[in-house]
Coordinates of C-alpha atoms (C1' of nucleotides) in Angstrom, one line a residue:
Chain A
M23 CA -4.5 35.2 25.1
D24 CA -3.7 38.4 23.2
V25 CA -6.1 41.2 23.2
K26 CA -5.7 43.6 20.3
G27 CA -7.5 46.7 19.4
G28 CA -8.9 47.1 22.9
N29 CA -11.9 44.7 23.0
V30 CA -11.6 42.1 20.3
S31 CA -9.8 39.0 21.3
Q32 CA -7.5 37.8 18.6
R33 CA -7.6 34.0 17.9
R34 CA -4.2 32.4 17.6
T35 CA -3.5 30.1 14.7
L36 CA -2.2 26.5 14.9
V37 CA -0.5 25.5 11.7
H38 CA 0.3 22.0 10.4
W39 CA 2.8 22.0 7.5
F40 CA 2.4 19.2 5.0
R41 CA 5.4 18.2 2.9
K42 CA 5.6 14.5 2.6
G43 CA 3.0 12.7 4.8
L44 CA 0.1 13.8 2.6
R45 CA -2.5 12.0 4.7
V46 CA -4.8 12.5 7.7
H47 CA -4.4 8.9 9.1
D48 CA -1.5 8.1 11.4
N49 CA -0.2 11.7 11.2
P50 CA 1.0 12.7 14.7
A51 CA 2.0 16.2 13.7
L52 CA -1.5 16.9 12.3
L53 CA -3.1 15.2 15.3
Q54 CA -1.3 17.5 17.7
V55 CA -2.7 20.6 16.0
F56 CA -6.2 19.1 16.0
E57 CA -6.0 18.1 19.7
V58 CA -4.7 21.5 20.9
A59 CA -7.5 23.2 18.9
R60 CA -10.2 20.9 20.3
A61 CA -9.1 21.4 23.8
A62 CA -9.7 25.2 23.6
P63 CA -11.7 25.9 20.4
Q64 CA -12.5 29.4 21.6
N65 CA -8.9 30.4 21.4
Y66 CA -7.7 28.9 18.2
S67 CA -7.9 28.7 14.4
V68 CA -6.4 25.8 12.5
R69 CA -4.7 26.0 9.1
A70 CA -3.2 23.0 7.3
I71 CA -0.8 24.3 4.7
F72 CA 1.3 23.0 1.8
L73 CA 3.9 25.3 0.3
L74 CA 4.4 25.4 -3.4
D75 CA 7.5 27.2 -4.5
P76 CA 7.0 28.1 -8.2
G77 CA 10.7 28.4 -8.6
I78 CA 11.3 24.7 -8.0
L79 CA 9.3 23.8 -11.1
D80 CA 12.4 24.9 -13.0
W81 CA 15.2 23.0 -11.2
L82 CA 13.4 20.1 -9.6
Q83 CA 13.7 16.8 -11.6
V84 CA 10.1 16.0 -11.6
G85 CA 8.4 14.7 -14.7
A86 CA 4.8 15.3 -15.7
N87 CA 3.5 12.0 -14.3
R88 CA 5.0 12.8 -10.9
W89 CA 3.5 16.3 -10.8
R90 CA 0.1 14.8 -11.6
F91 CA 0.5 12.3 -8.7
L92 CA 1.3 15.2 -6.4
Q93 CA -1.6 17.3 -7.7
Q94 CA -4.0 14.4 -7.2
S95 CA -2.6 13.8 -3.7
L96 CA -3.1 17.4 -2.7
C97 CA -6.7 17.5 -4.0
D98 CA -7.5 14.3 -2.1
L99 CA -5.9 15.7 1.0
D100 CA -8.0 18.9 0.8
K101 CA -11.1 16.6 0.5
Q102 CA -10.1 14.6 3.5
L103 CA -9.5 17.7 5.6
R104 CA -12.8 19.2 4.6
E105 CA -14.5 16.1 6.0
L106 CA -12.8 17.0 9.3
N107 CA -14.1 20.7 9.1
S108 CA -10.8 21.9 7.9
R109 CA -9.2 22.4 4.5
L110 CA -5.8 22.5 2.8
Y111 CA -4.2 26.0 2.2
V112 CA -1.8 25.8 -0.6
V113 CA 0.5 28.8 -0.3
R114 CA 2.7 29.9 -3.2
G115 CA 6.3 31.0 -2.5
K116 CA 9.6 30.0 -0.9
P117 CA 9.3 28.7 2.7
V118 CA 11.9 31.1 4.2
E119 CA 10.1 34.1 2.6
L120 CA 6.6 32.9 3.3
F121 CA 6.8 31.9 7.0
P122 CA 7.5 35.3 8.5
Q123 CA 4.5 36.7 6.5
L124 CA 2.3 33.8 7.6
F125 CA 3.3 34.0 11.2
E126 CA 2.3 37.7 11.2
R127 CA -0.8 37.5 9.1
W128 CA -2.3 34.6 11.0
H129 CA -0.9 35.2 14.5
V130 CA 0.6 31.8 14.6
E131 CA 1.3 30.2 17.9
L132 CA 2.3 26.6 17.0
L133 CA 3.8 25.0 13.9
T134 CA 4.0 21.2 13.5
Y135 CA 5.4 19.1 10.7
E136 CA 6.9 15.7 9.9
S137 CA 10.7 15.6 10.1
D138 CA 12.7 14.7 7.0
I139 CA 16.3 13.7 6.5
E140 CA 16.9 14.9 3.0
P141 CA 19.7 17.5 3.0
Y142 CA 17.5 20.1 1.2
A143 CA 14.8 19.6 3.8
V144 CA 17.2 19.6 6.8
Q145 CA 18.6 22.9 5.7
R146 CA 15.2 24.4 4.9
D147 CA 13.7 23.2 8.2
A148 CA 16.6 24.6 10.2
A149 CA 16.0 28.0 8.6
V150 CA 12.3 27.8 9.3
Q151 CA 12.9 26.9 13.0
K152 CA 15.0 30.0 13.3
L153 CA 12.3 32.2 11.8
A154 CA 9.8 30.6 14.1
A155 CA 11.9 31.3 17.2
A156 CA 12.2 34.9 16.1
H157 CA 8.4 35.2 15.9
Q158 CA 7.8 33.4 19.2
V159 CA 6.2 30.4 17.3
K160 CA 6.5 27.0 19.0
V161 CA 7.6 24.2 16.6
D162 CA 6.9 20.5 17.1
T163 CA 8.2 17.9 14.8
Y164 CA 7.5 14.1 14.5
C165 CA 9.3 11.3 12.8
S166 CA 6.5 9.5 10.9
H167 CA 7.7 9.0 7.4
T168 CA 9.6 5.9 8.5
I169 CA 8.8 3.3 11.0
Y170 CA 12.0 3.8 12.9
N171 CA 13.8 7.1 13.5
P172 CA 17.2 6.9 11.7
E173 CA 18.8 8.8 14.6
V174 CA 17.7 6.1 17.1
V175 CA 18.9 3.3 14.9
M176 CA 22.3 5.0 14.6
A177 CA 22.5 5.6 18.3
R178 CA 22.2 1.8 18.8
N179 CA 25.0 1.2 16.4
L180 CA 27.8 3.4 17.9
G181 CA 26.4 6.4 16.2
K182 CA 26.8 5.1 12.7
A183 CA 24.3 3.8 10.1
P184 CA 24.5 0.0 9.7
I185 CA 25.8 -0.9 6.2
T186 CA 24.5 -4.4 5.9
Y187 CA 20.9 -5.4 6.0
Q188 CA 21.4 -8.1 8.5
K189 CA 23.1 -5.8 10.9
F190 CA 20.3 -3.3 10.4
L191 CA 17.7 -6.1 11.1
G192 CA 19.5 -7.0 14.3
I193 CA 19.2 -3.5 15.6
V194 CA 15.6 -2.7 14.7
E195 CA 14.3 -6.0 16.1
K196 CA 15.2 -4.7 19.5
L197 CA 13.6 -1.3 19.0
K198 CA 10.1 -0.4 20.2
L199 CA 7.5 0.0 17.5
P200 CA 5.8 3.4 17.2
K201 CA 2.2 3.7 18.1
V202 CA 0.1 3.9 15.0
R203 CA -2.4 6.8 15.2
G204 CA -5.9 6.9 13.7
R205 CA -7.7 9.6 11.8
P206 CA -8.3 12.8 13.8
E207 CA -11.7 13.6 15.1
K208 CA -13.7 16.4 13.4
L209 CA -12.8 19.9 14.4
P210 CA -15.4 22.1 15.9
E211 CA -16.8 24.6 13.3
E212 CA -15.6 27.6 15.3
V213 CA -11.9 26.9 14.8
Q214 CA -12.2 27.5 11.1
P215 CA -10.3 30.7 10.4
S216 CA -12.0 33.7 9.1
E217 CA -10.8 34.9 5.7
D218 CA -7.5 36.8 5.8
S219 CA -6.5 39.9 3.8
L220 CA -5.4 37.8 0.8
E221 CA -8.5 35.7 0.6
S222 CA -10.8 38.8 0.7
T223 CA -9.1 40.0 -2.5
D224 CA -8.9 36.5 -4.1
P225 CA -11.1 33.8 -2.6
H226 CA -9.1 31.1 -4.5
V227 CA -5.7 32.3 -3.4
Y228 CA -5.1 29.1 -1.3
D229 CA -6.7 26.6 -3.7
C230 CA -5.0 23.4 -4.8
P231 CA -2.9 23.8 -7.9
T232 CA -4.5 22.7 -11.2
L233 CA -2.6 20.3 -13.5
A234 CA -2.0 23.1 -15.9
Q235 CA -0.2 25.2 -13.2
L236 CA 2.2 22.4 -12.4
I237 CA 2.9 20.7 -15.8
K238 CA 4.9 22.6 -18.4
R239 CA 4.8 19.9 -21.0
P240 CA 1.5 18.1 -20.9
E241 CA 2.4 16.0 -23.9
E242 CA 4.7 14.1 -21.5
L243 CA 1.8 12.9 -19.5
G244 CA 1.5 9.1 -19.6
V245 CA -1.1 6.7 -18.4
N246 CA -2.7 7.5 -15.1
K247 CA -2.5 4.0 -13.8
F248 CA -1.7 4.9 -10.2
P249 CA -3.7 8.0 -9.2
G250 CA -2.3 10.0 -6.2
G251 CA -3.9 10.5 -2.9
E252 CA -4.7 8.9 0.5
T253 CA -8.1 7.5 -0.6
E254 CA -6.5 5.5 -3.4
A255 CA -3.6 4.6 -1.1
L256 CA -6.0 3.0 1.5
R257 CA -8.0 1.3 -1.3
R258 CA -4.8 -0.2 -2.7
L259 CA -3.7 -1.2 0.8
E260 CA -6.9 -3.2 1.4
A261 CA -6.7 -4.7 -2.1
S262 CA -3.1 -5.8 -1.5
L263 CA -3.8 -7.4 1.8
R264 CA -7.0 -9.2 0.9
D265 CA -5.3 -12.4 0.0
E266 CA -3.5 -13.3 3.2
Q267 CA -1.9 -16.4 1.8
W268 CA -0.3 -14.3 -0.8
V269 CA 0.9 -11.8 1.8
A270 CA 2.3 -14.5 4.1
S271 CA 4.2 -16.3 1.4
F272 CA 5.5 -13.2 -0.6
E273 CA 9.1 -13.5 -1.7
K274 CA 10.2 -10.6 -3.9
P275 CA 12.7 -12.6 -6.0
K276 CA 9.9 -14.9 -7.0
T277 CA 7.8 -12.1 -8.4
A278 CA 8.0 -11.3 -12.1
P279 CA 9.6 -8.0 -13.3
N280 CA 7.9 -8.3 -16.6
S281 CA 4.3 -9.3 -16.0
L282 CA 1.6 -7.3 -17.9
E283 CA 0.0 -6.2 -14.6
P284 CA 2.2 -5.5 -11.6
S285 CA 3.2 -8.7 -9.7
T286 CA 3.7 -6.6 -6.5
T287 CA 1.6 -4.2 -4.5
V288 CA 2.7 -0.8 -6.1
L289 CA 2.2 0.8 -2.7
S290 CA 5.6 2.5 -3.1
P291 CA 4.3 5.8 -4.7
Y292 CA 1.9 6.2 -1.8
L293 CA 4.6 5.5 0.8
K294 CA 6.9 8.1 -0.9
F295 CA 4.4 10.9 -0.6
G296 CA 3.1 9.6 2.7
C297 CA -0.4 9.0 1.3
L298 CA 0.0 5.7 3.1
S299 CA 1.7 5.4 6.5
A300 CA 4.6 2.9 6.4
R301 CA 3.8 2.4 10.1
L302 CA 0.2 1.4 9.4
L303 CA 1.3 -1.0 6.6
Y304 CA 3.8 -2.6 8.9
Q305 CA 1.2 -3.1 11.6
R306 CA -1.3 -4.5 9.1
L307 CA 1.3 -7.0 7.8
Q308 CA 2.3 -8.1 11.3
E309 CA -1.4 -8.7 12.1
I310 CA -1.6 -11.0 9.1
L311 CA 1.6 -12.8 9.8
A312 CA 0.5 -13.5 13.3
R313 CA -2.3 -15.6 11.8
H314 CA 0.0 -17.6 9.5
T315 CA 2.6 -19.6 11.4
K316 CA 4.5 -20.4 8.3
H317 CA 5.5 -17.2 6.4
S318 CA 8.3 -15.7 4.5
K319 CA 10.8 -13.4 6.2
P320 CA 13.1 -10.5 5.6
P321 CA 14.8 -9.7 3.3
V322 CA 12.5 -11.2 0.8
S323 CA 9.1 -10.9 2.5
L324 CA 6.8 -7.9 2.4
V325 CA 7.9 -6.7 5.8
G326 CA 11.4 -7.1 4.4
Q327 CA 10.6 -4.7 1.6
L328 CA 9.5 -2.1 4.1
L329 CA 12.7 -2.6 6.1
W330 CA 14.8 -2.0 3.0
R331 CA 13.2 1.4 2.9
E332 CA 14.2 1.9 6.5
F333 CA 17.7 0.7 5.8
Y334 CA 18.3 3.2 3.1
Y335 CA 16.7 6.0 5.1
T336 CA 19.1 5.4 7.9
A337 CA 22.1 5.2 5.7
A338 CA 21.1 8.4 3.8
A339 CA 20.4 10.3 7.0
A340 CA 24.1 10.0 7.9
E341 CA 25.5 11.2 4.5
P342 CA 24.6 14.5 2.9
N343 CA 26.4 13.3 -0.3
F344 CA 24.4 10.1 -0.5
D345 CA 23.2 10.9 -4.0
R346 CA 26.7 11.6 -5.4
M347 CA 29.9 9.6 -5.9
L348 CA 32.3 12.4 -4.8
G349 CA 32.5 12.9 -1.1
N350 CA 30.1 10.0 -0.4
A351 CA 31.7 7.9 2.3
Y352 CA 29.8 4.8 1.3
C353 CA 30.6 5.0 -2.3
M354 CA 33.3 3.2 -4.5
Q355 CA 35.1 5.8 -6.6
I356 CA 34.8 4.6 -10.2
A357 CA 35.9 6.3 -13.4
W358 CA 32.6 6.0 -15.2
Q359 CA 32.5 7.5 -18.7
E360 CA 30.3 10.1 -20.2
Q361 CA 28.6 8.8 -23.3
P362 CA 25.7 11.0 -24.2
D363 CA 24.5 8.9 -27.2
H364 CA 24.3 5.7 -25.1
L365 CA 22.7 7.6 -22.2
A366 CA 20.0 9.0 -24.5
A367 CA 19.4 5.6 -26.0
W368 CA 19.0 4.0 -22.5
T369 CA 16.8 6.9 -21.3
H370 CA 14.4 6.7 -24.1
G371 CA 14.3 2.9 -24.6
R372 CA 16.4 2.7 -27.8
T373 CA 19.3 0.4 -26.8
G374 CA 18.3 -2.3 -29.2
Y375 CA 17.8 -4.7 -26.3
P376 CA 14.0 -5.2 -26.3
F377 CA 13.8 -6.2 -22.6
I378 CA 15.7 -3.1 -21.5
D379 CA 13.8 -0.8 -23.9
A380 CA 10.4 -2.2 -22.8
I381 CA 11.2 -1.5 -19.2
M382 CA 12.4 2.1 -19.9
R383 CA 9.3 2.7 -22.0
Q384 CA 7.0 1.4 -19.2
L385 CA 8.8 3.7 -16.8
R386 CA 8.2 6.7 -18.9
L387 CA 4.6 5.8 -19.7
E388 CA 3.3 4.6 -16.4
G389 CA 5.8 5.9 -13.8
W390 CA 6.4 2.6 -12.1
I391 CA 8.4 -0.5 -12.9
H392 CA 9.1 -3.7 -10.9
H393 CA 12.0 -3.7 -8.6
L394 CA 13.8 -6.4 -10.5
A395 CA 13.2 -4.5 -13.8
R396 CA 15.0 -1.6 -12.1
H397 CA 17.9 -4.0 -11.4
A398 CA 18.1 -5.0 -15.0
V399 CA 18.2 -1.5 -16.4
A400 CA 20.4 -0.1 -13.7
C401 CA 23.0 -2.9 -14.1
F402 CA 22.8 -2.4 -17.9
L403 CA 23.5 1.4 -17.6
T404 CA 26.4 1.1 -15.2
R405 CA 28.7 -1.9 -14.4
G406 CA 27.0 -4.4 -16.8
D407 CA 27.1 -2.8 -20.2
L408 CA 27.3 1.0 -20.8
W409 CA 29.7 2.0 -18.0
I410 CA 27.8 5.2 -17.4
S411 CA 27.6 6.8 -13.9
W412 CA 24.8 5.7 -11.7
E413 CA 24.2 9.4 -11.0
E414 CA 22.9 9.7 -14.6
G415 CA 20.4 6.8 -14.1
Q416 CA 19.4 8.3 -10.7
R417 CA 18.5 11.5 -12.4
V418 CA 16.3 9.8 -15.0
F419 CA 14.5 7.7 -12.3
E420 CA 14.1 10.9 -10.2
Q421 CA 12.2 12.4 -13.1
L422 CA 10.1 9.4 -14.1
L423 CA 9.4 7.3 -11.0
L424 CA 6.2 8.1 -9.1
D425 CA 7.8 6.5 -6.0
Q426 CA 11.1 8.4 -6.4
D427 CA 12.3 8.9 -2.8
W428 CA 15.8 10.5 -2.4
A429 CA 17.2 8.0 0.0
L430 CA 15.8 4.9 -1.7
N431 CA 16.6 6.0 -5.2
A432 CA 20.2 6.8 -4.4
G433 CA 20.6 3.8 -2.2
N434 CA 19.4 1.4 -4.9
W435 CA 21.6 2.9 -7.5
L436 CA 24.6 2.6 -5.1
W437 CA 23.6 -1.1 -4.7
L438 CA 23.0 -2.0 -8.3
S439 CA 26.2 -0.3 -9.6
A440 CA 28.1 -2.2 -6.8
S441 CA 29.3 1.2 -5.5
A442 CA 28.1 0.5 -2.0
F443 CA 26.3 -2.2 0.1
F444 CA 26.5 -4.8 -2.6
H445 CA 29.9 -6.0 -3.9
Q446 CA 29.5 -9.1 -6.0
Y447 CA 30.0 -7.1 -9.2
F448 CA 30.7 -10.3 -11.2
R449 CA 27.0 -11.1 -11.0
V450 CA 25.7 -9.3 -14.1
Y451 CA 22.2 -9.4 -15.3
S452 CA 21.8 -10.5 -18.9
P453 CA 19.6 -8.1 -20.9
V454 CA 18.5 -11.2 -22.9
A455 CA 18.3 -14.1 -20.5
F456 CA 17.0 -12.5 -17.4
G457 CA 13.6 -11.5 -18.8
K458 CA 13.1 -14.9 -20.5
K459 CA 12.7 -16.7 -17.2
T460 CA 9.4 -15.0 -16.3
D461 CA 8.2 -14.1 -19.8
P462 CA 9.4 -16.7 -22.2
T463 CA 7.0 -15.6 -25.0
G464 CA 7.9 -11.9 -24.8
A465 CA 4.4 -10.6 -24.2
Y466 CA 5.8 -7.8 -22.1
I467 CA 8.1 -6.7 -24.9
R468 CA 5.2 -6.8 -27.4
K469 CA 3.2 -4.5 -25.2
Y470 CA 5.8 -1.8 -24.6
V471 CA 7.8 -2.1 -27.8
P472 CA 5.0 -2.6 -30.2
E473 CA 7.2 -2.4 -33.3
L474 CA 8.5 -5.8 -32.4
A475 CA 5.0 -7.3 -31.9
K476 CA 5.3 -9.7 -34.8
Y477 CA 8.6 -11.2 -33.8
P478 CA 8.3 -14.8 -32.7
A479 CA 9.2 -15.9 -29.1
N480 CA 12.5 -17.5 -30.2
C481 CA 14.1 -14.1 -31.2
I482 CA 12.0 -11.3 -29.6
F483 CA 14.6 -10.9 -26.8
E484 CA 17.4 -10.9 -29.4
P485 CA 16.0 -9.6 -32.7
W486 CA 19.5 -9.3 -34.3
K487 CA 19.3 -13.1 -34.7
A488 CA 16.5 -12.7 -37.3
T489 CA 17.7 -12.6 -40.9
L490 CA 17.0 -9.5 -42.9
S491 CA 14.2 -11.2 -44.8
A492 CA 12.7 -12.4 -41.6
Q493 CA 12.8 -8.9 -40.2
R494 CA 11.0 -7.7 -43.3
E495 CA 8.4 -10.4 -42.8
Y496 CA 7.9 -9.3 -39.1
G497 CA 7.5 -5.7 -40.3
C498 CA 10.4 -4.3 -38.3
V499 CA 13.8 -4.0 -39.9
L500 CA 16.7 -3.3 -37.4
G501 CA 18.4 0.0 -37.9
V502 CA 15.3 1.3 -39.6
D503 CA 12.2 0.5 -37.5
Y504 CA 14.0 -0.5 -34.3
P505 CA 17.6 0.2 -33.4
Q506 CA 20.5 -2.2 -33.7
R507 CA 21.9 -3.0 -30.3
I508 CA 24.2 -0.3 -29.1
V509 CA 26.7 -2.7 -27.5
N510 CA 27.4 -6.4 -27.6
H511 CA 26.6 -7.6 -24.0
D512 CA 28.5 -10.8 -24.3
V513 CA 31.7 -8.8 -25.0
V514 CA 31.3 -5.7 -22.9
H515 CA 30.1 -7.3 -19.7
K516 CA 33.3 -9.3 -19.5
E517 CA 35.4 -6.1 -20.1
N518 CA 33.4 -4.3 -17.4
I519 CA 33.9 -7.0 -14.8
K520 CA 37.6 -6.5 -15.3
R521 CA 37.2 -2.7 -15.0
M522 CA 35.2 -3.2 -11.8
S523 CA 38.0 -5.4 -10.5
A524 CA 40.6 -2.7 -11.2
A525 CA 38.4 0.0 -9.7
Y526 CA 37.9 -2.1 -6.5
K527 CA 41.6 -2.6 -6.3
V528 CA 42.3 1.1 -6.4
N529 CA 39.6 1.8 -3.8
R530 CA 41.1 -0.9 -1.6
E531 CA 44.6 0.6 -1.9
V532 CA 43.3 4.0 -0.9
R533 CA 41.4 2.5 2.0
T534 CA 44.3 0.5 3.4
G535 CA 47.0 2.9 2.3
K536 CA 48.9 0.0 0.7
Q537 CA 50.0 -0.7 -2.8
E538 CA 49.1 -4.2 -3.7
D539 CA 51.2 -4.9 -6.7
E540 CA 54.7 -4.0 -7.9
E541 CA 54.8 -0.7 -9.8
E542 CA 53.4 -1.1 -13.3
D543 CA 54.1 1.7 -15.6
D544 CA 52.9 2.6 -19.0
K545 CA 51.9 6.2 -18.9
T546 CA 50.0 6.0 -22.2
S547 CA 47.8 3.0 -21.3
P548 CA 44.2 4.2 -21.2
E549 CA 43.3 1.8 -18.4
L550 CA 46.0 3.2 -16.2
T551 CA 44.8 6.7 -16.9
G552 CA 41.4 5.6 -15.7
K553 CA 42.9 4.1 -12.5
R554 CA 44.8 7.2 -11.7
K555 CA 41.7 9.3 -12.1
A556 CA 39.8 7.1 -9.7
K557 CA 42.7 7.2 -7.3
S558 CA 42.9 11.0 -7.3
I559 CA 39.1 11.2 -6.9
K560 CA 39.2 8.8 -4.0
S561 CA 42.0 10.5 -2.1
G562 CA 39.7 13.4 -1.3
V563 CA 37.3 11.0 0.3
A564 CA 40.0 9.2 2.2
A565 CA 41.1 12.5 3.6
K566 CA 37.6 13.3 4.7
R567 CA 37.2 9.9 6.3
R568 CA 40.5 10.2 8.3
R569 CA 39.6 13.4 10.1
Chain B
dG24 C1' 44.0 -14.6 10.2
dG25 C1' 40.5 -17.4 8.4
dT26 C1' 35.8 -18.4 7.5
dT27 C1' 31.2 -17.4 6.2
dA28 C1' 27.3 -15.0 4.5
dG29 C1' 25.4 -11.8 1.5
dT30 C1' 17.4 -9.7 -1.1
dT31 C1' 16.8 -11.7 -6.2
dG32 C1' 23.3 -14.0 -12.0
dA33 C1' 24.3 -17.1 -15.9
dT34 C1' 25.3 -21.3 -17.6
dA35 C1' 26.1 -26.2 -17.9
dT36 C1' 24.9 -30.5 -16.1
dG37 C1' 22.4 -34.2 -14.0
Chain C
dC16 C1' 14.2 -28.6 -10.5
dA17 C1' 18.7 -28.9 -7.9
dT18 C1' 23.6 -28.4 -7.9
dA19 C1' 28.3 -27.1 -9.4
dT20 C1' 31.1 -23.8 -11.6
dC21 C1' 32.4 -19.4 -13.1
dA22 C1' 35.7 -15.7 -10.5
dA23 C1' 36.2 -13.6 -6.3
dC24 C1' 33.9 -8.9 -3.9
dT25 C1' 33.2 -6.9 1.2
dA26 C1' 31.6 -7.0 6.1
dA27 C1' 31.1 -9.4 10.1
dC28 C1' 32.5 -12.5 13.2
dC29 C1' 35.2 -15.9 15.4

DNA sequence: GGTTAGTTGATATG
DNA sequence: CATATCAACTAACC
């Protein structure tokens, strides 16, 4: 132990850094700090920190609802920690600038945190590790955001991420499950740090951010249907698991994307921020399935849903360009088109397709939409109707989805646009027929697109079928009160299947290095121009792959 | 090289 | 409600 200033012994500080993993249950990195402190309380102080970089408010794609979820999660975390004789210290600034100061100011001996595979986090964490080493600070990290460590899964697959779900399943079935940890025991009073130089000038310097500090445009705040935080996460967990018959027989494709209340658990936002441990959820599900001999299985079961998350995390961990088309080894190179008007219409629920618009408006308002609803709008934006890049849709989801998780968001967009993992591009969702199956009367559309509320069931999914006089009678004239459809699905989806076929052919040629058909040539044909563009884009990736 | 399976399509038909 | 057809993809496996 250090002795400074002659006779006063200086306590060393143990720091746990929260990033994702905003919980006290099943948090091995937090647990380590607590256990070290409890073993020698006379030597240590404990500080649990969250770093808030005011700069990221400008460049991060985070909408108001998502900021609110984070703010609520931090407040709840602070509350949980206070019950354990600790608290959350929210420190404002950039990690690489802050850590050297914190190491000095607090005499830090140990730093722990949960590992993360996102490229931004990987880079940041490497820099922090270097700084820690320079300051003689020990760093311990734990993989607890996912059930399985992506590195371990890859090691069991010749060092590569499995690219089919079944292959992935085969690998993880043979892996040991992590031990789920409980809530830490209360810290002894004496490890609470005494106030530092900053706190003595401003006692609120480390307080949780207020909503006003995080949200620039409060008018964008929607309904607070899914409040953030561990307390709410655990409440929702219990509520979701109460009906064991429902849990055991769950099949995702049989749940409705357009019910008025969610037909699934909506645990995803809590998993994303780590308010709920995926490992705990997995354990709880297994306990229930053990009591029900007949139960659904992956990929459609609830366990299957959790494993999809693991699947995408593993794939993403191996590809820093996972969220882009260019330079992404998984991704088909497709000459999507920029169409700002159509993109804006899709983004704001003004495509003229009520089912699509209802989904996009629910997303903006509530921050969550059903997985199959995501399929419908993602297919519509990309290969189905608008032929706009999945990266554009990814950006909109990133802003609006409470559960936005880098690996999952990109992975699902790759899937839906048939750019990777899924290849049956001829299966196209109908923006009219798909929603009718589970909501034949259109109640969901009436809720989220209220201007159409008076339309009868027989044309609420396709209002252009109503005559002008009928539209007047229903109080909503197309082109005036609600947009005309921006494309004709019946026509464009067939054209787009042909475009996908052509794009796949080019990608195949690049992959195999072979030309499949005799040289065509009409240099002015727009379709060929598109092909050449895709080909030249792809050659860069092929070169990268070959090395 | 040939066959089969792949989280969740739409439509027509019985 | 089940099945065939549409047109035909890739990855995995034999």
